[in-house]
Amino acid sequence: MRQKKLAWLIRAIFVLPAVGGQALAQQAAPAAKPSTELEAVVVTGIRASVRSALATKELSNSIVEVIASEDIGKLPDTTIAESLARLPGLSAGIDRGNASQIVARGLGPRFVGATLNGREFASSEPDRAVRFEMFPSESVSGATVYKTQSAELIEGGIATTIDLQTVQPLAYKERQLALKADALYYQMGSKIDGAKTTAPRLGGIYVDQFADRTIGVAVAFSYFDQPSLEDRVESWDFNNDHSADITGDGKVDKTRWGFQTGVKKGTNKRSSATGKLEYKPNADLAITADIYAARSNIEEPALTHVQDGIGNWDGWQSANFSNVKVDGGYVTAATVKDVTLQTLNSLWKQDMKNFATGLNGKFKTNGWQLDADIAHSTASRDTLWSAVELKNLKSGATTFDFSKDQWMTYSTNLDTGNPANYANQVSETWGPTKGGKLDDSLNSQQLSASRLVDWGDVNKIKFGARATQREKSYEAISWNLGPTVTIPSSGIQRATVDGRPDFVELVGGFADAVGKYFGPAALSSAGRTSTDTNLVQDNWRAKESNAALYAQADLAGQAFGGMSYRGNAGLRAIHTSQTGYGYEQRNGGKPTAVSDGTSYTKFLPSMNLILNLDEEEVNQVRFGLARAMSRAPLDVMNNAHTVYIDPKGIDPTIVSGGNPRLKPMMADQIDLTFMRFFGKGSLVSAGLFYKEISDYIGIASVKGTFEGKPAYFTQQVNRDGGHVQGFELVYQQAFTAVPAPFNGLGLLSNYTYSDSNIKENGDRSGQSFTPIATNGLMKHNGGLTLWYEHNGFEARLAANYHSAFNRAPTWDSTAFQLNGAETWVSLNLSQQITQQMQVRFGVENLTNQKVIYTDPMNAYHQTNFQFGRRFNVGVSYKL
């Protein structure tokens, strides 16, 4: 299949309606065929959204979860990420207090595919993962989560594929206008000197129809100025080899090298806009153009205490330790005298932009429906990090208690907030300033055809072709602020934080102070070039071209003694060519540009069947069988690597870096679910799932050859996989049969158990790395939502729990942290004042859930976070 030919054909299909649309309309008019469209129903309120979601779930031939808007522009949460995290089998990693990347059925973001209006789109993450908090409730009208595969579904999601949908203006009978404004209060901001506590959130959507309802227009916008607040304590790793016996029991007491603890008091300004234009002159022609744009600007000044010098190398500090607490051979609490506690001022800036647009045409001719689609999307992410360390000139005693799985505390007898203790010092930067730019571009062309047939149990056939072209790159630059400078005491001021020793901060803010003392261009990357380290370790580029063909048959008939069934069966064939670029550095020499790549072809059969156990289709058994795939992360497909060749020619060559020859991860999977739809908005279901995953991608050290000589490669490789298995239970009910006013009550509950024998860091030799549980494996995950609706009053209390799971929260996909068990609770109340106006109140993180990261290699090496509660009061107005 030639991608250019496919693109030309699709463009021709769009030109045809533009030239001949009027003629087609005239030809269709004499036939006067009755419309087969179902009348659209405008959903309002919690009850209606639950019913709508359940109806879509029941009608789907796949096993799906559905989010439906309560009303136009009114999803139940601030962003779609929070709504997705409440669905059965799904959860989310937290970033800056917000639900962000999705984890599904025991598998991490690498296995989660995402589409917008059915199209894959570029992402601002280095791999392929999507930050779902970039989609506010005003921009998205709903979402469908596909837990089973079908041939017509875009490949790429072994765990699930999540399709986000924007508003369809012609689905509404008349003009719609909805506006909302919220005032938010962040409790933690009141505890941090100089932090914001309040923020505005604005949003709206406009929908209209013109030309006798043949043209529809929808425009939505949102703006959110969110304080980015964080209280954090991070313990460092331990002196495992050169510590000493401190307690006198004859055993070595391992001491940590130090710790750092601090607060962020920044802002995260997020804005988005969506637009959609629909043209449908008759039942045989529909053209849709849509656009989505979003931006996130993060600016986070941070204050950090840095405690080093407590590693007790060969016991030289043993006499300074007192009140020592030892657990498992590790010093978890102590008082250490004659040490200094430094203060770090830093700044993190991040500018993310997402853009997606597409044109879709559907038209019917001679019994066929043709669907043509072209799309373009881009994403970018610019980052900057810099820091200045202010050295405390006095020493004192530090006391810390970093007991395992507890909130870590520390104190000092030093006045760490007194500028005089830092007066007229020579200040040094704490590591180099770092800047980076990520760019992602994705184009797609798709053409499909379908036709109703009467071939026994086959009632519809579908064919399609799709092509994509994607390129992703990252360029990093690092530099020093400049020569060391002297900062006077007048340039430093005290900053207080409840529950922490005082900090000092640069007067005028970090950026202005750095410009004053280090020069106006100190934070600018203009004119700077990448270092050799940047080129080899940080910079990368990957290109990918994909082509896919599929054929699918929709089925319906009788089986097993007259019981009805429906479903689909099909085959998707894909071919991918990929190239990774980077720099090679041999034995510390000058880096040279290199590239490499591979191509592969995969066949993905699938089948979904639904057996109705009664005529009313109340009781159903759903079965899914498929082969699925998830492509390699783009950031590890680069060809940047270092090579060490033994000058004596004795030892094997050592190669470390990216791997442009990675193949996709594959899975043979089966789903079996019983569902009982026993009333409007009511369901009970129980399901089993099993995935056998091969070609799993993980870090490893493997034997090979380099230029014909024996070598060891340390890189991400396709290796042995394993299985993921589990079960899901769902119970939801609207209690409409009970006496008023209790008939406004409803319940949504779910529980998922997942297990897997797949290991991260599990290379074939079993010697270089210690295996840990796979990324995303939550053994227990569940949620409970209670809702009530009566006479315009709505209330919702939701709690979602997950057990501990491994995740890679930074750009280093090999740097795993064990995210501890968490329960996130939210409360939302609203009252309809008039037919047009509603007032709202909400609390997020009601229980002030804290986050604990644990090093999977050492249970005593932990990091604590807390983000605090968030309150909001708002008003919505609808015309």
PDB file of N, CA and C in Angstrom, residues 58 557-566 610-621 674-678:
ATOM      1  N   GLU A  58     -24.126  -0.905  26.619  1.00  0.00           N
ATOM      2  CA  GLU A  58     -24.945  -2.061  26.280  1.00  0.00           C
ATOM      3  C   GLU A  58     -25.005  -2.284  24.776  1.00  0.00           C
ATOM      4  N   GLY A 557     -27.173 -13.261  14.825  1.00  0.00           N
ATOM      5  CA  GLY A 557     -27.896 -14.484  14.474  1.00  0.00           C
ATOM      6  C   GLY A 557     -28.386 -15.216  15.698  1.00  0.00           C
ATOM      7  N   GLN A 558     -28.631 -16.516  15.514  1.00  0.00           N
ATOM      8  CA  GLN A 558     -29.137 -17.377  16.583  1.00  0.00           C
ATOM      9  C   GLN A 558     -28.105 -18.461  16.873  1.00  0.00           C
ATOM     10  N   ALA A 559     -28.003 -18.815  18.146  1.00  0.00           N
ATOM     11  CA  ALA A 559     -27.066 -19.860  18.542  1.00  0.00           C
ATOM     12  C   ALA A 559     -27.539 -20.484  19.846  1.00  0.00           C
ATOM     13  N   PHE A 560     -27.057 -21.691  20.113  1.00  0.00           N
ATOM     14  CA  PHE A 560     -27.311 -22.356  21.390  1.00  0.00           C
ATOM     15  C   PHE A 560     -28.805 -22.420  21.712  1.00  0.00           C
ATOM     16  N   GLY A 561     -29.541 -23.091  20.847  1.00  0.00           N
ATOM     17  CA  GLY A 561     -30.951 -23.310  21.133  1.00  0.00           C
ATOM     18  C   GLY A 561     -31.829 -22.101  20.923  1.00  0.00           C
ATOM     19  N   GLY A 562     -31.448 -21.225  20.019  1.00  0.00           N
ATOM     20  CA  GLY A 562     -32.309 -20.097  19.692  1.00  0.00           C
ATOM     21  C   GLY A 562     -31.950 -18.797  20.371  1.00  0.00           C
ATOM     22  N   MET A 563     -30.958 -18.780  21.235  1.00  0.00           N
ATOM     23  CA  MET A 563     -30.548 -17.512  21.841  1.00  0.00           C
ATOM     24  C   MET A 563     -29.873 -16.639  20.786  1.00  0.00           C
ATOM     25  N   SER A 564     -30.146 -15.355  20.837  1.00  0.00           N
ATOM     26  CA  SER A 564     -29.573 -14.435  19.859  1.00  0.00           C
ATOM     27  C   SER A 564     -28.161 -14.037  20.258  1.00  0.00           C
ATOM     28  N   TYR A 565     -27.368 -13.711  19.248  1.00  0.00           N
ATOM     29  CA  TYR A 565     -26.028 -13.221  19.504  1.00  0.00           C
ATOM     30  C   TYR A 565     -25.708 -12.136  18.488  1.00  0.00           C
ATOM     31  N   ARG A 566     -24.701 -11.344  18.794  1.00  0.00           N
ATOM     32  CA  ARG A 566     -24.171 -10.336  17.867  1.00  0.00           C
ATOM     33  C   ARG A 566     -22.698 -10.142  18.169  1.00  0.00           C
ATOM     34  N   ILE A 610     -21.397 -11.348  21.666  1.00  0.00           N
ATOM     35  CA  ILE A 610     -22.320 -11.104  22.775  1.00  0.00           C
ATOM     36  C   ILE A 610     -23.470 -12.100  22.657  1.00  0.00           C
ATOM     37  N   LEU A 611     -23.636 -12.927  23.654  1.00  0.00           N
ATOM     38  CA  LEU A 611     -24.708 -13.915  23.688  1.00  0.00           C
ATOM     39  C   LEU A 611     -25.786 -13.422  24.646  1.00  0.00           C
ATOM     40  N   ASN A 612     -26.992 -13.225  24.123  1.00  0.00           N
ATOM     41  CA  ASN A 612     -28.122 -12.784  24.940  1.00  0.00           C
ATOM     42  C   ASN A 612     -28.804 -14.002  25.554  1.00  0.00           C
ATOM     43  N   LEU A 613     -28.866 -14.037  26.864  1.00  0.00           N
ATOM     44  CA  LEU A 613     -29.421 -15.199  27.564  1.00  0.00           C
ATOM     45  C   LEU A 613     -30.934 -15.142  27.687  1.00  0.00           C
ATOM     46  N   ASP A 614     -31.568 -14.052  27.250  1.00  0.00           N
ATOM     47  CA  ASP A 614     -33.024 -13.937  27.277  1.00  0.00           C
ATOM     48  C   ASP A 614     -33.453 -13.016  26.147  1.00  0.00           C
ATOM     49  N   GLU A 615     -34.757 -13.030  25.843  1.00  0.00           N
ATOM     50  CA  GLU A 615     -35.259 -12.242  24.729  1.00  0.00           C
ATOM     51  C   GLU A 615     -35.117 -10.752  24.971  1.00  0.00           C
ATOM     52  N   GLU A 616     -35.220 -10.317  26.197  1.00  0.00           N
ATOM     53  CA  GLU A 616     -35.136  -8.899  26.507  1.00  0.00           C
ATOM     54  C   GLU A 616     -33.697  -8.393  26.515  1.00  0.00           C
ATOM     55  N   GLU A 617     -32.722  -9.301  26.364  1.00  0.00           N
ATOM     56  CA  GLU A 617     -31.305  -8.968  26.366  1.00  0.00           C
ATOM     57  C   GLU A 617     -30.884  -8.297  27.666  1.00  0.00           C
ATOM     58  N   VAL A 618     -31.507  -8.734  28.759  1.00  0.00           N
ATOM     59  CA  VAL A 618     -31.138  -8.239  30.081  1.00  0.00           C
ATOM     60  C   VAL A 618     -29.838  -8.886  30.539  1.00  0.00           C
ATOM     61  N   ASN A 619     -29.715 -10.175  30.306  1.00  0.00           N
ATOM     62  CA  ASN A 619     -28.540 -10.924  30.727  1.00  0.00           C
ATOM     63  C   ASN A 619     -27.684 -11.247  29.501  1.00  0.00           C
ATOM     64  N   GLN A 620     -26.417 -10.878  29.570  1.00  0.00           N
ATOM     65  CA  GLN A 620     -25.525 -11.062  28.436  1.00  0.00           C
ATOM     66  C   GLN A 620     -24.216 -11.701  28.883  1.00  0.00           C
ATOM     67  N   VAL A 621     -23.656 -12.514  28.000  1.00  0.00           N
ATOM     68  CA  VAL A 621     -22.295 -13.005  28.153  1.00  0.00           C
ATOM     69  C   VAL A 621     -21.482 -12.421  27.009  1.00  0.00           C
ATOM     70  N   PHE A 674     -19.861 -11.486  32.221  1.00  0.00           N
ATOM     71  CA  PHE A 674     -21.314 -11.586  32.352  1.00  0.00           C
ATOM     72  C   PHE A 674     -21.849 -10.230  32.792  1.00  0.00           C
ATOM     73  N   MET A 675     -22.900  -9.760  32.094  1.00  0.00           N
ATOM     74  CA  MET A 675     -23.528  -8.483  32.425  1.00  0.00           C
ATOM     75  C   MET A 675     -25.029  -8.667  32.563  1.00  0.00           C
ATOM     76  N   ARG A 676     -25.568  -8.027  33.576  1.00  0.00           N
ATOM     77  CA  ARG A 676     -27.022  -8.021  33.774  1.00  0.00           C
ATOM     78  C   ARG A 676     -27.477  -6.563  33.874  1.00  0.00           C
ATOM     79  N   PHE A 677     -28.250  -6.126  32.862  1.00  0.00           N
ATOM     80  CA  PHE A 677     -28.813  -4.783  32.829  1.00  0.00           C
ATOM     81  C   PHE A 677     -30.226  -4.868  33.422  1.00  0.00           C
ATOM     82  N   PHE A 678     -30.361  -4.544  34.696  1.00  0.00           N
ATOM     83  CA  PHE A 678     -31.621  -4.841  35.373  1.00  0.00           C
ATOM     84  C   PHE A 678     -32.432  -3.588  35.691  1.00  0.00           C
TER      85      PHE A 678
END
